Amino acid sequence: MLKLRHIYHRYGDQLLLQDVSLQVQAGEIVALLGPSGSGKSTLLAIAAGLQRPDAGSVWFDGVDISAVPPERRGFALMFQDFALFPHLNVLDNVAFGLIEQRLAKKEARAQAIHMLEVFGLTALALRKVWNLSGGEQQRVALARALITHPHVLLLDEPFSALDADLRVALRDEFRSRIREAGMATLLVTHDATEASAMADRAVRLVAGQLVPDCNGAAG
Amino acid sequence: MAAVTPLNLPRSFWLALLPAAALLLLLLAPLARLGFAGFSGEFNALSDLSVWQPWQDDYLRWRVLWSVAQAAITCVLAFVLGLPLAWVLARYEFAGRALVLRLLMLPFVVPTLVAALGVLALWGPRGLISGALGINLQDTPWLLLYGNLFFNLCLVVRAGVDALGQVNARQVAAARSLGATPWRAFWRIEWPAIAPWLMSSLCLVFLYCFAGFGLALVLGGQRFATVEVEIYSLVAYELQLGQASVLALWMLLLTGAVALGYAALEKRLGAPARTAPMARVHPHAARQWLAVAGALAVLVVVCALPIFAIFIKAAYALWAGASGIFDAEALAALWNTLRFSAVALVAATLLGVLHAFAAQASVVWRALAFLPFVVSPVTVAFGLLLLYPSWTASLPLLLAAYAVLAYPFVAKALSAGLDGLPAHLTQAARTLGASPWRCFWRVTLPLLAPALRRGMAFAAATALGEFAVTLFLSRPEWATLTTLIYQRLGRPGQANLDAAMVLACVLMALALLAFLLIEWPVRERAAVGNDGHRSRVGSGMTMSH
């Protein structure tokens, strides 16, 4: 279970996050709603360990991991621009995390090929990532994030760069894949429809504080 | 997100330590020493020399005014020729256009002395053109102006092409639909958008011409040499340190003023915005083809002919059986050039990488990378002579000076690369389990490799062509190709001129190697780097005058 406890964070003069506390159970998808600039992405970066909060702590399964660097948290973060590595092909992008776990390159690639099969991306394995369509890039990014079996999946506006039809199709696909993997998932979005379609419950960041979102909650 | 080290100092402080020390000891301190000498008149005990002497003495005043005038005339010529050329290259699509744009980088790596010899091979005594036409341009200002244009036309054209590429097509379309003719649309929409970029490149042109040394020394002759040449002859031949330091002080003040103007202009130029660039048209009317042909002809005459002329002269000299060109002296010079450049390249790369990473956090620090570009090598060398009299003719000092003059190329190219590197990529790598060091090794470094290679190639070209500092600080046995070429030029007889041409050819071949490293076509990387992050490496780069 991922727990954010009493997080405070300041950006310049503005108090971006003010006593924010949030829990996400394993297997649960929680949507974090709010207008742009409200601090959603900052909260996600704090959970991932990419940013230190001014005050507050991050816990996972009862352990305070506030001081653990991002690479040792085992959390996967997906960005809205996908952040695929342009110098690596699709296969090596997917295998990246396994190689960081000190797996031999051959073994890492074999696992990555298996992952690509699951995602229906086998034909793209040796393509350069910038030749892919938006939807394909998105799938590769998810495959790259899931291959290391992360404890927590953090999604930062994952569908905002896609067109409307694709967004709906991928939303369903992502939801079922995340369910299969059974991770605690925090989804940042500014789109209430997306939140209700994907998440078990939704919270809204208003003036630096979290409030439950009545509209976004779904089953 | 300032990374903090145990001693509670930001990481950029430690990164900046070595480059800061190099800049301070090898650039700022010598300049301060020189300024002090000029101002205090410490070498003037025997004469009644004053700080105002360059303006009171007819001869010196002519030197200063001519230095300003030749730089200003070059600016006007480069602008008048460069703007139409840039427009043609930016707006017309024709076979070979990409190649022409690549070749525009060539003068950036051509050593000054090679360029000077190229001009001589064309227009000098028994030059290819002057000989055929039977004219003599010795002791006219034209040789120097031609040489200046050889280097600086390409700079203005590249800056112009880059700037025109950032003109927003939708704005031009809006102006056209509001009733503006193409010509009016150019003056009312395109010109205001590109003018600041062009002005900034003209500032650089002025600085390079004003502070240039090699061209003025070889091409200026008795009458049309510049202040830099005067300083050199006062120090090296007449031992008039007092007069030289007063002149150098004035040079510092004048270049400082122009450099400040340049910095102010640069600051106003924002990062290139993402715009819809103007579509290039295929020329179809005869008039348009004429424009393309005219543009290419100007480029060939100004920028390509001098290089061809050297090759022709050298080939002719070799064919005519010039023996003894590759004597022990020449081989030693070649060896010196290669080993000095190699050492300088290693040091410059280290300094440049540190500087670039430190500069991510600081605007001032980023601006400091320009310093070695804008101070003239002659003033630096003279300052080093005054500051470290016991170390003159010491190899470490010479090599350190090489490195300091070359490293900004690495720093600038890497800084541009780092700016173009999306933060998300490194963050993604971190969340996928890569430690900071692994992240640098597996993501940052491979993505920056093209920028690093580019910067290192420029640094190598600078070191290969270094002339002024070598002339001041070197010992006879450390002669490099450039100083040897200059020696040969100074000796009488056709054989020595032939030898100079052949040596220039060898130096040119080395510079070409650097050029190939810079402009060797790499597979375009659409996702990052080239997308919207146009590196302004071309417009900000310089050569070692």
mmCIF file of N, CA, C and O in Angstrom, chain B residues 230-276:
data_model
loop_
_atom_site.group_PDB
_atom_site.id
_atom_site.type_symbol
_atom_site.label_atom_id
_atom_site.label_comp_id
_atom_site.label_asym_id
_atom_site.label_seq_id
_atom_site.Cartn_x
_atom_site.Cartn_y
_atom_site.Cartn_z
ATOM 1 N N GLU B 230 49.977 45.718 -34.653
ATOM 2 C CA GLU B 230 50.842 46.751 -34.084
ATOM 3 C C GLU B 230 51.321 46.330 -32.691
ATOM 4 O O GLU B 230 52.504 46.455 -32.370
ATOM 5 N N ILE B 231 50.387 45.809 -31.890
ATOM 6 C CA ILE B 231 50.760 45.363 -30.538
ATOM 7 C C ILE B 231 51.827 44.274 -30.640
ATOM 8 O O ILE B 231 52.845 44.308 -29.937
ATOM 9 N N TYR B 232 51.602 43.342 -31.546
ATOM 10 C CA TYR B 232 52.548 42.246 -31.700
ATOM 11 C C TYR B 232 53.919 42.769 -32.096
ATOM 12 O O TYR B 232 54.934 42.390 -31.497
ATOM 13 N N SER B 233 53.962 43.685 -33.077
ATOM 14 C CA SER B 233 55.302 44.123 -33.489
ATOM 15 C C SER B 233 55.955 44.994 -32.421
ATOM 16 O O SER B 233 57.168 44.973 -32.269
ATOM 17 N N LEU B 234 55.142 45.753 -31.667
ATOM 18 C CA LEU B 234 55.721 46.543 -30.574
ATOM 19 C C LEU B 234 56.350 45.635 -29.519
ATOM 20 O O LEU B 234 57.423 45.924 -28.996
ATOM 21 N N VAL B 235 55.680 44.514 -29.228
ATOM 22 C CA VAL B 235 56.193 43.619 -28.196
ATOM 23 C C VAL B 235 57.360 42.792 -28.731
ATOM 24 O O VAL B 235 58.418 42.695 -28.106
ATOM 25 N N ALA B 236 57.172 42.209 -29.912
ATOM 26 C CA ALA B 236 58.126 41.211 -30.387
ATOM 27 C C ALA B 236 59.365 41.837 -31.017
ATOM 28 O O ALA B 236 60.453 41.293 -30.885
ATOM 29 N N TYR B 237 59.204 42.977 -31.711
ATOM 30 C CA TYR B 237 60.348 43.523 -32.437
ATOM 31 C C TYR B 237 60.914 44.777 -31.813
ATOM 32 O O TYR B 237 62.099 45.019 -31.842
ATOM 33 N N GLU B 238 60.049 45.631 -31.276
ATOM 34 C CA GLU B 238 60.540 46.923 -30.804
ATOM 35 C C GLU B 238 60.679 46.981 -29.293
ATOM 36 O O GLU B 238 61.193 47.956 -28.749
ATOM 37 N N LEU B 239 60.145 45.940 -28.603
ATOM 38 C CA LEU B 239 60.215 45.878 -27.146
ATOM 39 C C LEU B 239 59.657 47.128 -26.482
ATOM 40 O O LEU B 239 60.137 47.572 -25.444
ATOM 41 N N GLN B 240 58.663 47.727 -27.110
ATOM 42 C CA GLN B 240 58.012 48.902 -26.551
ATOM 43 C C GLN B 240 56.804 48.452 -25.739
ATOM 44 O O GLN B 240 55.664 48.636 -26.154
ATOM 45 N N LEU B 241 57.060 47.863 -24.573
ATOM 46 C CA LEU B 241 55.956 47.310 -23.793
ATOM 47 C C LEU B 241 54.975 48.385 -23.360
ATOM 48 O O LEU B 241 53.769 48.155 -23.270
ATOM 49 N N GLY B 242 55.481 49.594 -23.095
ATOM 50 C CA GLY B 242 54.605 50.671 -22.630
ATOM 51 C C GLY B 242 53.551 51.002 -23.664
ATOM 52 O O GLY B 242 52.345 50.969 -23.395
ATOM 53 N N GLN B 243 54.034 51.315 -24.872
ATOM 54 C CA GLN B 243 53.108 51.665 -25.943
ATOM 55 C C GLN B 243 52.147 50.506 -26.233
ATOM 56 O O GLN B 243 50.947 50.716 -26.416
ATOM 57 N N ALA B 244 52.711 49.288 -26.250
ATOM 58 C CA ALA B 244 51.875 48.122 -26.541
ATOM 59 C C ALA B 244 50.783 47.961 -25.499
ATOM 60 O O ALA B 244 49.624 47.671 -25.830
ATOM 61 N N SER B 245 51.115 48.186 -24.221
ATOM 62 C CA SER B 245 50.102 47.956 -23.191
ATOM 63 C C SER B 245 49.022 49.036 -23.243
ATOM 64 O O SER B 245 47.851 48.761 -22.967
ATOM 65 N N VAL B 246 49.394 50.267 -23.621
ATOM 66 C CA VAL B 246 48.373 51.308 -23.771
ATOM 67 C C VAL B 246 47.414 50.941 -24.905
ATOM 68 O O VAL B 246 46.190 51.022 -24.764
ATOM 69 N N LEU B 247 47.988 50.487 -26.022
ATOM 70 C CA LEU B 247 47.143 50.070 -27.151
ATOM 71 C C LEU B 247 46.232 48.912 -26.742
ATOM 72 O O LEU B 247 45.039 48.897 -27.065
ATOM 73 N N ALA B 248 46.827 47.947 -26.018
ATOM 74 C CA ALA B 248 46.042 46.773 -25.620
ATOM 75 C C ALA B 248 44.906 47.185 -24.694
ATOM 76 O O ALA B 248 43.800 46.638 -24.766
ATOM 77 N N LEU B 249 45.179 48.170 -23.835
ATOM 78 C CA LEU B 249 44.127 48.659 -22.939
ATOM 79 C C LEU B 249 42.952 49.204 -23.754
ATOM 80 O O LEU B 249 41.785 48.899 -23.486
ATOM 81 N N TRP B 250 43.281 49.995 -24.776
ATOM 82 C CA TRP B 250 42.208 50.540 -25.618
ATOM 83 C C TRP B 250 41.471 49.437 -26.365
ATOM 84 O O TRP B 250 40.247 49.492 -26.517
ATOM 85 N N MET B 251 42.222 48.436 -26.825
ATOM 86 C CA MET B 251 41.568 47.310 -27.501
ATOM 87 C C MET B 251 40.596 46.611 -26.561
ATOM 88 O O MET B 251 39.481 46.252 -26.939
ATOM 89 N N LEU B 252 41.053 46.436 -25.302
ATOM 90 C CA LEU B 252 40.189 45.778 -24.317
ATOM 91 C C LEU B 252 38.908 46.563 -24.117
ATOM 92 O O LEU B 252 37.813 46.011 -24.075
ATOM 93 N N LEU B 253 39.057 47.902 -23.982
ATOM 94 C CA LEU B 253 37.880 48.731 -23.744
ATOM 95 C C LEU B 253 36.916 48.652 -24.923
ATOM 96 O O LEU B 253 35.710 48.489 -24.750
ATOM 97 N N LEU B 254 37.484 48.770 -26.145
ATOM 98 C CA LEU B 254 36.607 48.776 -27.326
ATOM 99 C C LEU B 254 35.933 47.426 -27.529
ATOM 100 O O LEU B 254 34.719 47.351 -27.743
ATOM 101 N N THR B 255 36.712 46.327 -27.434
ATOM 102 C CA THR B 255 36.078 45.007 -27.607
ATOM 103 C C THR B 255 35.086 44.761 -26.482
ATOM 104 O O THR B 255 34.012 44.207 -26.712
ATOM 105 N N GLY B 256 35.437 45.202 -25.272
ATOM 106 C CA GLY B 256 34.518 45.019 -24.147
ATOM 107 C C GLY B 256 33.184 45.692 -24.429
ATOM 108 O O GLY B 256 32.119 45.116 -24.177
ATOM 109 N N ALA B 257 33.236 46.917 -24.986
ATOM 110 C CA ALA B 257 31.998 47.652 -25.271
ATOM 111 C C ALA B 257 31.155 46.896 -26.291
ATOM 112 O O ALA B 257 29.943 46.712 -26.105
ATOM 113 N N VAL B 258 31.806 46.430 -27.380
ATOM 114 C CA VAL B 258 31.043 45.700 -28.405
ATOM 115 C C VAL B 258 30.517 44.382 -27.833
ATOM 116 O O VAL B 258 29.377 43.988 -28.091
ATOM 117 N N ALA B 259 31.348 43.711 -27.023
ATOM 118 C CA ALA B 259 30.920 42.434 -26.448
ATOM 119 C C ALA B 259 29.708 42.630 -25.547
ATOM 120 O O ALA B 259 28.793 41.804 -25.524
ATOM 121 N N LEU B 260 29.686 43.754 -24.811
ATOM 122 C CA LEU B 260 28.521 44.029 -23.964
ATOM 123 C C LEU B 260 27.278 44.229 -24.814
ATOM 124 O O LEU B 260 26.193 43.737 -24.493
ATOM 125 N N GLY B 261 27.454 44.965 -25.914
ATOM 126 C CA GLY B 261 26.332 45.154 -26.841
ATOM 127 C C GLY B 261 25.830 43.821 -27.358
ATOM 128 O O GLY B 261 24.624 43.567 -27.421
ATOM 129 N N TYR B 262 26.787 42.954 -27.672
ATOM 130 C CA TYR B 262 26.436 41.631 -28.168
ATOM 131 C C TYR B 262 25.670 40.840 -27.108
ATOM 132 O O TYR B 262 24.632 40.238 -27.379
ATOM 133 N N ALA B 263 26.184 40.900 -25.863
ATOM 134 C CA ALA B 263 25.530 40.161 -24.777
ATOM 135 C C ALA B 263 24.109 40.677 -24.565
ATOM 136 O O ALA B 263 23.178 39.898 -24.351
ATOM 137 N N ALA B 264 23.937 42.019 -24.651
ATOM 138 C CA ALA B 264 22.605 42.597 -24.462
ATOM 139 C C ALA B 264 21.658 42.096 -25.548
ATOM 140 O O ALA B 264 20.507 41.743 -25.277
ATOM 141 N N LEU B 265 22.167 42.046 -26.791
ATOM 142 C CA LEU B 265 21.340 41.552 -27.898
ATOM 143 C C LEU B 265 20.964 40.091 -27.690
ATOM 144 O O LEU B 265 19.823 39.695 -27.873
ATOM 145 N N GLU B 266 21.980 39.296 -27.302
ATOM 146 C CA GLU B 266 21.748 37.863 -27.115
ATOM 147 C C GLU B 266 20.689 37.619 -26.047
ATOM 148 O O GLU B 266 19.876 36.718 -26.157
ATOM 149 N N LYS B 267 20.735 38.451 -25.004
ATOM 150 C CA LYS B 267 19.806 38.272 -23.899
ATOM 151 C C LYS B 267 18.376 38.509 -24.366
ATOM 152 O O LYS B 267 17.435 37.893 -23.876
ATOM 153 N N ARG B 268 18.230 39.434 -25.325
ATOM 154 C CA ARG B 268 16.879 39.736 -25.811
ATOM 155 C C ARG B 268 16.350 38.648 -26.733
ATOM 156 O O ARG B 268 15.147 38.540 -26.944
ATOM 157 N N LEU B 269 17.259 37.874 -27.295
ATOM 158 C CA LEU B 269 16.814 36.785 -28.164
ATOM 159 C C LEU B 269 16.357 35.633 -27.295
ATOM 160 O O LEU B 269 17.151 35.036 -26.594
ATOM 161 N N GLY B 270 15.094 35.350 -27.303
ATOM 162 C CA GLY B 270 14.604 34.253 -26.486
ATOM 163 C C GLY B 270 14.984 32.935 -27.121
ATOM 164 O O GLY B 270 15.576 32.890 -28.196
ATOM 165 N N ALA B 271 14.648 31.858 -26.427
ATOM 166 C CA ALA B 271 14.821 30.550 -27.043
ATOM 167 C C ALA B 271 13.881 30.474 -28.239
ATOM 168 O O ALA B 271 12.791 31.024 -28.200
ATOM 169 N N PRO B 272 14.329 29.830 -29.316
ATOM 170 C CA PRO B 272 13.467 29.747 -30.485
ATOM 171 C C PRO B 272 12.132 29.100 -30.124
ATOM 172 O O PRO B 272 12.094 28.044 -29.520
ATOM 173 N N ALA B 273 11.068 29.779 -30.496
ATOM 174 C CA ALA B 273 9.752 29.239 -30.186
ATOM 175 C C ALA B 273 9.388 28.181 -31.219
ATOM 176 O O ALA B 273 9.963 28.130 -32.301
ATOM 177 N N ARG B 274 8.474 27.328 -30.853
ATOM 178 C CA ARG B 274 7.964 26.372 -31.820
ATOM 179 C C ARG B 274 7.024 27.099 -32.748
ATOM 180 O O ARG B 274 5.970 27.562 -32.337
ATOM 181 N N THR B 275 7.405 27.212 -34.005
ATOM 182 C CA THR B 275 6.528 27.890 -34.942
ATOM 183 C C THR B 275 6.314 26.990 -36.142
ATOM 184 O O THR B 275 7.013 26.007 -36.319
ATOM 185 N N ALA B 276 5.351 27.367 -36.952
ATOM 186 C CA ALA B 276 5.185 26.680 -38.221
ATOM 187 C C ALA B 276 6.122 27.363 -39.202
ATOM 188 O O ALA B 276 5.910 28.522 -39.545
#
